[in-house]
Each structure stands twice: as structure tokens, then as C-alpha cells.
mmCIF file of C-alpha atoms and ligand atoms in Angstrom:
data_model
loop_
_atom_site.group_PDB
_atom_site.id
_atom_site.type_symbol
_atom_site.label_atom_id
_atom_site.label_comp_id
_atom_site.label_asym_id
_atom_site.label_seq_id
_atom_site.Cartn_x
_atom_site.Cartn_y
_atom_site.Cartn_z
ATOM 1 C CA UNK A 1 130.864 56.366 127.892
ATOM 2 C CA UNK A 2 128.060 55.869 130.449
ATOM 3 C CA UNK A 3 126.140 59.115 130.137
ATOM 4 C CA UNK A 4 125.691 62.205 128.034
ATOM 5 C CA UNK A 5 124.072 65.605 128.587
ATOM 6 C CA UNK A 6 122.423 67.438 125.722
ATOM 7 C CA UNK A 7 121.096 70.976 125.516
ATOM 8 C CA UNK A 8 118.023 70.584 123.332
ATOM 9 C CA UNK A 9 116.847 73.847 121.707
ATOM 10 C CA UNK A 10 113.335 75.240 121.198
ATOM 11 C CA UNK A 11 112.024 76.323 117.793
ATOM 12 C CA UNK A 12 109.877 79.116 116.444
ATOM 13 C CA UNK A 13 108.018 79.300 113.127
ATOM 14 C CA UNK A 14 109.200 82.235 111.017
ATOM 15 C CA UNK A 15 106.251 81.506 108.760
ATOM 16 C CA UNK A 16 103.421 79.003 108.715
ATOM 17 C CA UNK A 17 101.053 78.383 105.833
ATOM 18 C CA UNK A 18 98.372 75.698 105.592
ATOM 19 C CA UNK A 19 98.120 74.514 101.998
ATOM 20 C CA UNK A 20 95.363 71.903 102.207
ATOM 21 C CA UNK A 21 93.459 69.276 104.144
ATOM 22 C CA UNK A 22 93.966 65.553 103.522
ATOM 23 C CA UNK A 23 91.153 62.951 103.539
ATOM 24 C CA UNK A 24 92.498 61.620 106.888
ATOM 25 C CA UNK A 25 91.949 65.038 108.489
ATOM 26 C CA UNK A 26 95.635 66.004 108.558
ATOM 27 C CA UNK A 27 96.655 69.327 107.074
ATOM 28 C CA UNK A 28 99.464 70.007 104.622
ATOM 29 C CA UNK A 29 101.781 72.820 105.605
ATOM 30 C CA UNK A 30 104.532 75.016 104.354
ATOM 31 C CA UNK A 31 106.441 76.367 107.310
ATOM 32 C CA UNK A 32 109.906 77.712 108.005
ATOM 33 C CA UNK A 33 111.169 76.546 111.367
ATOM 34 C CA UNK A 34 114.051 78.100 113.239
ATOM 35 C CA UNK A 35 115.991 76.884 116.296
ATOM 36 C CA UNK A 36 116.548 79.390 119.090
ATOM 37 C CA UNK A 37 118.869 79.417 122.102
ATOM 38 C CA UNK A 38 116.364 78.350 124.760
ATOM 39 C CA UNK A 39 117.316 74.865 125.908
ATOM 40 C CA UNK A 40 115.977 71.963 127.953
ATOM 41 C CA UNK A 41 118.753 69.938 129.557
ATOM 42 C CA UNK A 42 118.466 66.233 128.811
ATOM 43 C CA UNK A 43 120.775 63.687 130.450
ATOM 44 C CA UNK A 44 120.809 60.171 129.040
ATOM 45 C CA UNK A 45 122.534 57.340 130.928
ATOM 46 C CA UNK A 46 123.075 53.726 129.918
ATOM 47 C CA UNK A 47 121.308 50.997 131.899
ATOM 48 C CA UNK A 48 121.353 47.261 131.391
ATOM 49 C CA UNK A 49 117.655 47.142 130.631
ATOM 50 C CA UNK A 50 114.433 49.131 130.907
ATOM 51 C CA UNK A 51 113.659 52.790 130.320
ATOM 52 C CA UNK A 52 113.086 55.354 133.081
ATOM 53 C CA UNK A 53 112.274 59.053 132.652
ATOM 54 C CA UNK A 54 112.536 61.685 135.326
ATOM 55 C CA UNK A 55 111.233 65.237 134.927
ATOM 56 C CA UNK A 56 110.120 67.459 137.786
ATOM 57 C CA UNK A 57 107.808 69.650 135.725
ATOM 58 C CA UNK A 58 104.218 69.161 136.977
ATOM 59 C CA UNK A 59 102.752 68.915 133.455
ATOM 60 C CA UNK A 60 105.285 66.485 132.055
ATOM 61 C CA UNK A 61 104.609 62.752 132.569
ATOM 62 C CA UNK A 62 107.341 60.438 133.908
ATOM 63 C CA UNK A 63 106.147 57.357 132.053
ATOM 64 C CA UNK A 64 105.442 56.019 128.545
ATOM 65 C CA UNK A 65 103.421 59.146 127.769
ATOM 66 C CA UNK A 66 106.635 61.164 127.803
ATOM 67 C CA UNK A 67 107.793 61.561 124.206
ATOM 68 C CA UNK A 68 111.403 61.119 125.376
ATOM 69 C CA UNK A 69 110.392 57.653 126.646
ATOM 70 C CA UNK A 70 108.841 56.871 123.249
ATOM 71 C CA UNK A 71 112.069 57.983 121.570
ATOM 72 C CA UNK A 72 114.103 55.574 123.717
ATOM 73 C CA UNK A 73 111.648 52.754 122.941
ATOM 74 C CA UNK A 74 111.956 53.475 119.226
ATOM 75 C CA UNK A 75 115.752 53.475 119.494
ATOM 76 C CA UNK A 76 115.929 50.133 121.317
ATOM 77 C CA UNK A 77 113.471 48.538 118.881
ATOM 78 C CA UNK A 78 116.140 49.028 116.186
ATOM 79 C CA UNK A 79 119.356 48.813 118.200
ATOM 80 C CA UNK A 80 121.107 45.471 117.662
ATOM 81 C CA UNK A 81 122.524 45.613 121.218
ATOM 82 C CA UNK A 82 120.228 44.969 124.199
ATOM 83 C CA UNK A 83 120.152 47.817 126.671
ATOM 84 C CA UNK A 84 118.235 50.438 128.557
ATOM 85 C CA UNK A 85 118.338 54.104 129.531
ATOM 86 C CA UNK A 86 117.731 56.519 132.346
ATOM 87 C CA UNK A 87 116.627 59.898 131.025
ATOM 88 C CA UNK A 88 116.358 63.032 133.096
ATOM 89 C CA UNK A 89 114.908 66.249 131.701
ATOM 90 C CA UNK A 90 115.195 69.766 133.092
ATOM 91 C CA UNK A 91 112.550 71.888 131.388
ATOM 92 C CA UNK A 92 113.321 75.500 130.508
ATOM 93 C CA UNK A 93 111.132 75.533 127.409
ATOM 94 C CA UNK A 94 107.544 76.226 128.528
ATOM 95 C CA UNK A 95 105.281 73.200 128.066
ATOM 96 C CA UNK A 96 102.515 73.379 125.403
ATOM 97 C CA UNK A 97 103.835 76.648 124.087
ATOM 98 C CA UNK A 98 104.263 76.031 120.353
ATOM 99 C CA UNK A 99 108.034 75.771 120.739
ATOM 100 C CA UNK A 100 108.374 71.987 120.295
ATOM 101 C CA UNK A 101 109.729 71.324 123.786
ATOM 102 C CA UNK A 102 108.768 67.643 123.845
ATOM 103 C CA UNK A 103 109.928 67.082 120.260
ATOM 104 C CA UNK A 104 113.385 68.525 120.913
ATOM 105 C CA UNK A 105 113.779 66.286 123.989
ATOM 106 C CA UNK A 106 112.860 63.257 121.881
ATOM 107 C CA UNK A 107 115.362 64.195 119.153
ATOM 108 C CA UNK A 108 118.038 64.634 121.834
ATOM 109 C CA UNK A 109 117.318 61.192 123.282
ATOM 110 C CA UNK A 110 117.618 59.531 119.860
ATOM 111 C CA UNK A 111 120.962 61.226 119.203
ATOM 112 C CA UNK A 112 122.258 60.757 122.748
ATOM 113 C CA UNK A 113 121.436 57.044 122.852
ATOM 114 C CA UNK A 114 122.989 56.512 119.439
ATOM 115 C CA UNK A 115 126.231 58.065 120.658
ATOM 116 C CA UNK A 116 126.178 56.053 123.898
ATOM 117 C CA UNK A 117 125.657 52.840 121.958
ATOM 118 C CA UNK A 118 128.535 53.516 119.540
ATOM 119 C CA UNK A 119 126.598 55.085 116.632
ATOM 120 C CA UNK A 120 124.920 51.789 115.771
ATOM 121 C CA UNK A 121 122.230 53.550 113.703
ATOM 122 C CA UNK A 122 122.927 55.691 110.631
ATOM 123 C CA UNK A 123 121.856 59.349 110.600
ATOM 124 C CA UNK A 124 119.202 58.458 108.038
ATOM 125 C CA UNK A 125 117.782 55.792 110.373
ATOM 126 C CA UNK A 126 117.718 58.249 113.301
ATOM 127 C CA UNK A 127 115.829 60.710 111.105
ATOM 128 C CA UNK A 128 113.368 57.981 110.098
ATOM 129 C CA UNK A 129 112.728 57.109 113.773
ATOM 130 C CA UNK A 130 112.314 60.813 114.539
ATOM 131 C CA UNK A 131 109.756 61.170 111.760
ATOM 132 C CA UNK A 132 107.775 58.236 113.167
ATOM 133 C CA UNK A 133 107.551 60.140 116.489
ATOM 134 C CA UNK A 134 106.386 63.411 114.906
ATOM 135 C CA UNK A 135 107.189 65.943 112.209
ATOM 136 C CA UNK A 136 108.678 68.408 114.704
ATOM 137 C CA UNK A 137 110.953 65.674 116.099
ATOM 138 C CA UNK A 138 112.435 65.227 112.622
ATOM 139 C CA UNK A 139 113.115 68.980 112.401
ATOM 140 C CA UNK A 140 114.780 68.935 115.831
ATOM 141 C CA UNK A 141 117.313 66.242 114.862
ATOM 142 C CA UNK A 142 119.312 68.796 112.834
ATOM 143 C CA UNK A 143 117.588 72.044 113.772
ATOM 144 C CA UNK A 144 118.842 75.340 112.356
ATOM 145 C CA UNK A 145 116.643 76.856 109.654
ATOM 146 C CA UNK A 146 114.460 74.448 107.694
ATOM 147 C CA UNK A 147 111.494 74.465 105.348
ATOM 148 C CA UNK A 148 108.902 71.829 106.262
ATOM 149 C CA UNK A 149 106.261 70.717 103.782
ATOM 150 C CA UNK A 150 103.850 67.792 103.463
ATOM 151 C CA UNK A 151 102.399 67.204 106.910
ATOM 152 C CA UNK A 152 105.501 68.958 108.235
ATOM 153 C CA UNK A 153 107.703 65.943 107.646
ATOM 154 C CA UNK A 154 109.295 66.773 104.286
ATOM 155 C CA UNK A 155 112.273 68.842 105.349
ATOM 156 C CA UNK A 156 114.698 70.991 103.389
ATOM 157 C CA UNK A 157 117.652 72.567 105.131
ATOM 158 C CA UNK A 158 117.959 76.319 104.427
ATOM 159 C CA UNK A 159 121.018 78.510 105.022
ATOM 160 C CA UNK A 160 121.432 78.927 108.787
ATOM 161 C CA UNK A 161 119.951 82.171 110.068
ATOM 162 C CA UNK A 162 122.112 82.851 113.123
ATOM 163 C CA UNK A 163 122.413 85.527 115.806
ATOM 164 C CA UNK A 164 119.098 87.251 115.199
ATOM 165 C CA UNK A 165 117.805 88.800 118.442
ATOM 166 C CA UNK A 166 114.481 87.232 119.449
ATOM 167 C CA UNK A 167 112.238 87.822 122.452
ATOM 168 C CA UNK A 168 109.688 85.134 123.357
ATOM 169 C CA UNK A 169 106.569 85.812 125.444
ATOM 170 C CA UNK A 170 104.446 82.857 126.528
ATOM 171 C CA UNK A 171 101.089 83.936 127.989
ATOM 172 C CA UNK A 172 99.828 81.769 130.856
ATOM 173 C CA UNK A 173 96.996 79.986 129.010
ATOM 174 C CA UNK A 174 97.294 76.859 126.867
ATOM 175 C CA UNK A 175 96.069 76.549 123.284
ATOM 176 C CA UNK A 176 95.275 73.095 121.969
ATOM 177 C CA UNK A 177 96.874 72.472 118.566
ATOM 178 C CA UNK A 178 94.120 70.032 117.395
ATOM 179 C CA UNK A 179 91.499 72.630 118.388
ATOM 180 C CA UNK A 180 93.208 75.311 116.289
ATOM 181 C CA UNK A 181 93.331 73.078 113.210
ATOM 182 C CA UNK A 182 89.686 72.096 113.705
ATOM 183 C CA UNK A 183 88.594 75.726 113.769
ATOM 184 C CA UNK A 184 90.706 76.661 110.755
ATOM 185 C CA UNK A 185 88.678 77.779 107.721
ATOM 186 C CA UNK A 186 90.869 77.159 104.663
ATOM 187 C CA UNK A 187 88.892 79.747 102.709
ATOM 188 C CA UNK A 188 89.590 82.460 105.267
ATOM 189 C CA UNK A 189 93.243 82.173 106.181
ATOM 190 C CA UNK A 190 93.971 85.899 106.091
ATOM 191 C CA UNK A 191 97.374 86.989 104.831
ATOM 192 C CA UNK A 192 99.456 84.068 103.598
ATOM 193 C CA UNK A 193 103.247 84.022 103.874
ATOM 194 C CA UNK A 194 105.396 84.591 100.802
ATOM 195 C CA UNK A 195 107.473 81.493 101.538
ATOM 196 C CA UNK A 196 109.809 81.697 98.539
ATOM 197 C CA UNK A 197 110.391 85.426 99.152
ATOM 198 C CA UNK A 198 111.179 84.611 102.786
ATOM 199 C CA UNK A 199 113.655 81.921 101.716
ATOM 200 C CA UNK A 200 115.412 84.464 99.460
ATOM 201 C CA UNK A 201 115.565 86.967 102.319
ATOM 202 C CA UNK A 202 117.024 84.274 104.620
ATOM 203 C CA UNK A 203 119.607 83.357 101.967
ATOM 204 C CA UNK A 204 120.629 87.011 101.717
ATOM 205 C CA UNK A 205 120.501 87.511 105.517
ATOM 206 C CA UNK A 206 118.151 90.441 104.805
ATOM 207 C CA UNK A 207 116.560 90.936 108.213
ATOM 208 C CA UNK A 208 114.126 93.643 107.060
ATOM 209 C CA UNK A 209 113.038 91.388 104.184
ATOM 210 C CA UNK A 210 112.562 88.495 106.594
ATOM 211 C CA UNK A 211 110.562 90.619 109.025
ATOM 212 C CA UNK A 212 108.236 91.964 106.339
ATOM 213 C CA UNK A 213 107.436 88.460 105.057
ATOM 214 C CA UNK A 214 106.771 86.597 108.322
ATOM 215 C CA UNK A 215 103.145 85.380 108.512
ATOM 216 C CA UNK A 216 101.332 82.599 110.378
ATOM 217 C CA UNK A 217 97.865 81.655 109.121
ATOM 218 C CA UNK A 218 97.018 79.952 112.443
ATOM 219 C CA UNK A 219 96.809 83.433 113.960
ATOM 220 C CA UNK A 220 93.414 83.699 112.223
ATOM 221 C CA UNK A 221 92.137 81.230 114.841
ATOM 222 C CA UNK A 222 94.281 81.771 117.960
ATOM 223 C CA UNK A 223 94.446 85.575 117.891
ATOM 224 C CA UNK A 224 90.752 85.773 117.127
ATOM 225 C CA UNK A 225 89.953 83.724 120.238
ATOM 226 C CA UNK A 226 92.607 85.361 122.472
ATOM 227 C CA UNK A 227 92.861 89.114 121.676
ATOM 228 C CA UNK A 228 95.645 89.328 124.270
ATOM 229 C CA UNK A 229 97.920 87.760 121.651
ATOM 230 C CA UNK A 230 97.321 90.729 119.324
ATOM 231 C CA UNK A 231 98.089 93.092 122.226
ATOM 232 C CA UNK A 232 101.439 91.367 122.761
ATOM 233 C CA UNK A 233 102.248 91.710 119.048
ATOM 234 C CA UNK A 234 101.354 95.410 119.128
ATOM 235 C CA UNK A 235 103.507 95.911 122.195
ATOM 236 C CA UNK A 236 106.441 94.273 120.416
ATOM 237 C CA UNK A 237 106.148 96.803 117.568
ATOM 238 C CA UNK A 238 105.912 99.647 120.087
ATOM 239 C CA UNK A 239 109.140 98.386 121.692
ATOM 240 C CA UNK A 240 110.954 98.507 118.350
ATOM 241 C CA UNK A 241 110.643 94.942 117.047
ATOM 242 C CA UNK A 242 110.991 94.616 113.264
ATOM 243 C CA UNK A 243 108.083 92.172 113.336
ATOM 244 C CA UNK A 244 106.117 90.018 115.743
ATOM 245 C CA UNK A 245 104.310 86.743 115.125
ATOM 246 C CA UNK A 246 102.845 83.700 116.846
ATOM 247 C CA UNK A 247 104.929 80.488 116.963
ATOM 248 C CA UNK A 248 103.123 77.343 115.772
ATOM 249 C CA UNK A 249 99.539 77.297 117.040
ATOM 250 C CA UNK A 250 100.553 79.486 119.993
ATOM 251 C CA UNK A 251 100.299 80.811 122.516
ATOM 252 C CA UNK A 252 103.950 81.963 122.333
ATOM 253 C CA UNK A 253 104.424 85.276 120.571
ATOM 254 C CA UNK A 254 107.878 86.334 119.447
ATOM 255 C CA UNK A 255 109.428 89.551 118.219
ATOM 256 C CA UNK A 256 112.626 89.916 116.221
ATOM 257 C CA UNK A 257 114.980 92.843 116.772
ATOM 258 C CA UNK A 258 117.951 94.391 115.058
ATOM 259 C CA UNK A 259 119.600 95.421 118.318
ATOM 260 C CA UNK A 260 120.248 93.422 121.457
ATOM 261 C CA UNK A 261 119.651 96.481 123.643
ATOM 262 C CA UNK A 262 116.132 96.998 122.314
ATOM 263 C CA UNK A 263 115.371 93.292 122.720
ATOM 264 C CA UNK A 264 116.578 93.335 126.324
ATOM 265 C CA UNK A 265 114.476 96.433 127.069
ATOM 266 C CA UNK A 266 111.394 94.752 125.550
ATOM 267 C CA UNK A 267 112.031 91.674 127.700
ATOM 268 C CA UNK A 268 112.126 93.860 130.826
ATOM 269 C CA UNK A 269 108.805 95.496 129.865
ATOM 270 C CA UNK A 270 107.078 92.154 129.258
ATOM 271 C CA UNK A 271 108.442 90.726 132.518
ATOM 272 C CA UNK A 272 106.241 93.228 134.353
ATOM 273 C CA UNK A 273 103.193 91.305 133.103
ATOM 274 C CA UNK A 274 104.400 87.825 132.162
ATOM 275 C CA UNK A 275 106.561 85.194 133.840
ATOM 276 C CA UNK A 276 107.727 83.276 130.776
ATOM 277 C CA UNK A 277 109.737 85.849 128.827
ATOM 278 C CA UNK A 278 113.081 85.010 127.183
ATOM 279 C CA UNK A 279 115.646 86.973 125.224
ATOM 280 C CA UNK A 280 117.312 84.463 122.897
ATOM 281 C CA UNK A 281 119.099 84.293 119.547
ATOM 282 C CA UNK A 282 118.522 82.203 116.456
ATOM 283 C CA UNK A 283 121.032 79.347 116.172
ATOM 284 C CA UNK A 284 122.329 77.188 113.333
ATOM 285 C CA UNK A 285 121.999 73.458 112.702
ATOM 286 C CA UNK A 286 123.688 71.074 115.081
ATOM 287 C CA UNK A 287 124.156 73.808 117.656
ATOM 288 C CA UNK A 288 123.027 71.478 120.367
ATOM 289 C CA UNK A 289 125.678 71.610 123.015
ATOM 290 C CA UNK A 290 126.839 68.258 124.387
ATOM 291 C CA UNK A 291 128.835 67.543 127.523
HETATM 292 P P1 LIG B 1 104.750 71.752 119.352
HETATM 293 O O1 LIG B 1 105.335 73.106 119.109
HETATM 294 O O2 LIG B 1 105.590 70.637 118.725
HETATM 295 O O3 LIG B 1 103.290 71.671 119.037
HETATM 296 P P2 LIG B 1 104.381 72.276 122.131
HETATM 297 O O4 LIG B 1 105.465 73.204 122.556
HETATM 298 O O5 LIG B 1 103.046 72.896 121.826
HETATM 299 O O6 LIG B 1 104.904 71.434 120.915
HETATM 300 P P3 LIG B 1 105.136 70.331 124.117
HETATM 301 O O7 LIG B 1 105.585 71.153 125.266
HETATM 302 O O8 LIG B 1 106.145 69.719 123.256
HETATM 303 O O9 LIG B 1 104.105 71.211 123.262
HETATM 304 O O10 LIG B 1 104.180 69.126 124.600
HETATM 305 C C1 LIG B 1 103.011 69.326 125.239
HETATM 306 C C2 LIG B 1 102.316 68.055 125.707
HETATM 307 O O11 LIG B 1 103.147 66.885 125.615
HETATM 308 C C3 LIG B 1 101.951 68.167 127.153
HETATM 309 O O12 LIG B 1 100.673 67.601 127.295
HETATM 310 C C4 LIG B 1 102.985 67.357 127.899
HETATM 311 O O13 LIG B 1 102.480 66.800 129.080
HETATM 312 C C5 LIG B 1 103.330 66.269 126.900
HETATM 313 N N1 LIG B 1 104.749 65.837 126.972
HETATM 314 C C6 LIG B 1 105.191 64.575 126.844
HETATM 315 N N2 LIG B 1 106.527 64.509 126.915
HETATM 316 C C7 LIG B 1 106.984 65.768 127.091
HETATM 317 C C8 LIG B 1 108.270 66.336 127.225
HETATM 318 N N3 LIG B 1 109.395 65.592 127.218
HETATM 319 N N4 LIG B 1 108.345 67.677 127.350
HETATM 320 C C9 LIG B 1 107.202 68.442 127.332
HETATM 321 N N5 LIG B 1 105.977 67.939 127.229
HETATM 322 C C10 LIG B 1 105.836 66.622 127.094
#
């Protein structure tokens, strides 16, 4: 096999709680991450040596700064066989949106290269490399529905929550994740998620129970600074969403729906004001299509 194409999915956070701050400035989290059916298309081809990345998106670098490049470097640093890779990325996941676009590309490159090179690395080793690239990369290796704790890197697979109707709206301004964490006042987080209650609701596939328990404490910073985010959430409820929340540190806001028709209608309404609007579904682990 010379090349492989992977559809690498985005994620949303069904809940996000910050449980503490470490002496090194990092925060400890408790978050439930969920893969959704919005995919970047990543093609990985074998070369004799060297790594090259090609992506036409204006905000995505084509060099070492690309996290997909770093993933390939990490792979070859452990691969017993000498080799190289050409990686091309077609972005559908908005950049800097809180949907882990870069991380899912990196996870795809690790898995794609491992397949191309005859599964030389164990799954555990791939996960270890992913973790060294970032907590979200580790989540993206398996995807599905997972609880992340620690600094986001201690992962527990939960029962797959599949086929839930989700609409994503990404407003056209960026929000810096480090900025959000810097502003965060741990004594004023607002409503915290009931993570164990949410896990029970996921296990029972109780969509109402899930909707009523979704919370993201980072909204206390991002929504405060950008009131437009609150307006989008309110609009979601007006359009019949069971609940609406921010993904990660934003700016993407998502709504979950019981009916596809209502979700589609909400998408049409948002498209009048926003360009990056997607009607997707939640997907299970390993649902990363390969060609
Ligand atoms: P997260 O939800 O994990 O915080 P995000 O959705 O906020 O991620 P990304 O789109 O993954 O953000 O990455 C944003 C930054 O990373 C941008 O500055 C972008 O230039 C850089 N970057 C490097 N490699 C990639 C890549 N393969 N895809 C997207 N962005 C990348």
C-alpha cells in the first residue's frame, strides 16, 4: 500500500469542568468529549524520506508548525523502518474553533502511517505518541464518547452516543484558548456540570437527561466577553434545540435536537447570518472512514 485517505472527525464537548490549577499553570479538567460527523480529509502517502505537508487553508501552516507534520515526525522517531511521508489535508473543520481540527488530523496521520508501514507500532504506543502531541490528539485516536480527566489526557471510553442530531455554528471571530484559561476565576465558575449524572444519562441514551446536564464552565469567560455567543444559544432554544452549549473554549456553539427536521431548519436560519454552520450527527469510536 502506497497511500491512504482518512476522514478525521471533529469533536464537541458535551460538558467541560475545570477542577483545579496545577503549579505549572496547567488546569485539571473533567470533560466529556464527543466525535461528530464533520470531517477533514487527510491523505497520507509513503515517501522514501522526508516529511511534506500540503494544506490550502490560509491559516494552516505547511511546515513543521503543522501538527500533522509533528505527528509524522513522532511516528518516524519510533518506527524501526526508515521512511517519509507526504500528507495532504483538506479542511472542512473550521480552524481555531474549539473542535480539535488540528488534533484530529494528527491522530489520523499517526494511524495512517502505522497502517502504511505494516502496523509496526502497537495501539498503546500510538496512543502514547498522540498524548505527547496533545490531550485532544489522544482523544481523537479512538474518538466516540470519552471522559477526559487530568490535564485532559486521562481518558475513559464511555458507551458510544450515536446519531444525535447536532447543529454547529462557528462565529467569525477567534478565541484564544490560553487567554480563556488565564481569565478563568476558579472561584466563580458559574454552574458546574454534573459529570456522573451526564455519564448515567449517556449510558441510558436519555437525550433529555443529557441535554439538561450539559454545562461548560469556560462559558463564564468566553460568553461574558462575546455576548453574541449567548444570543446564538438563545436562538438555538427558540429553534427547538433541547440544549445549546459552547464547545471547548469556543467560539463554536452547538445545539442538540431530537428531530432531524428541526435541526435542518435551525441550520437554515443560522445560515442567514453565519457562513460556518453544519448539521451533523454524533458518531461512535473508530468511525473514521478510510479509503
Ligand atoms: P482545540 O479544540 O483542540 O483547542 P481548535 O479547534 O481550537 O483546537 P485547531 O483548528 O486545531 O484549533 O488549531 C488552531 C491552530 O493550530 C491554528 O493556529 C493553526 O494555524 C494551527 N494548526 C497547525 N496544524 C493545523 C492543522 N493540521 N489543522 C488546523 N490548524 C492547525
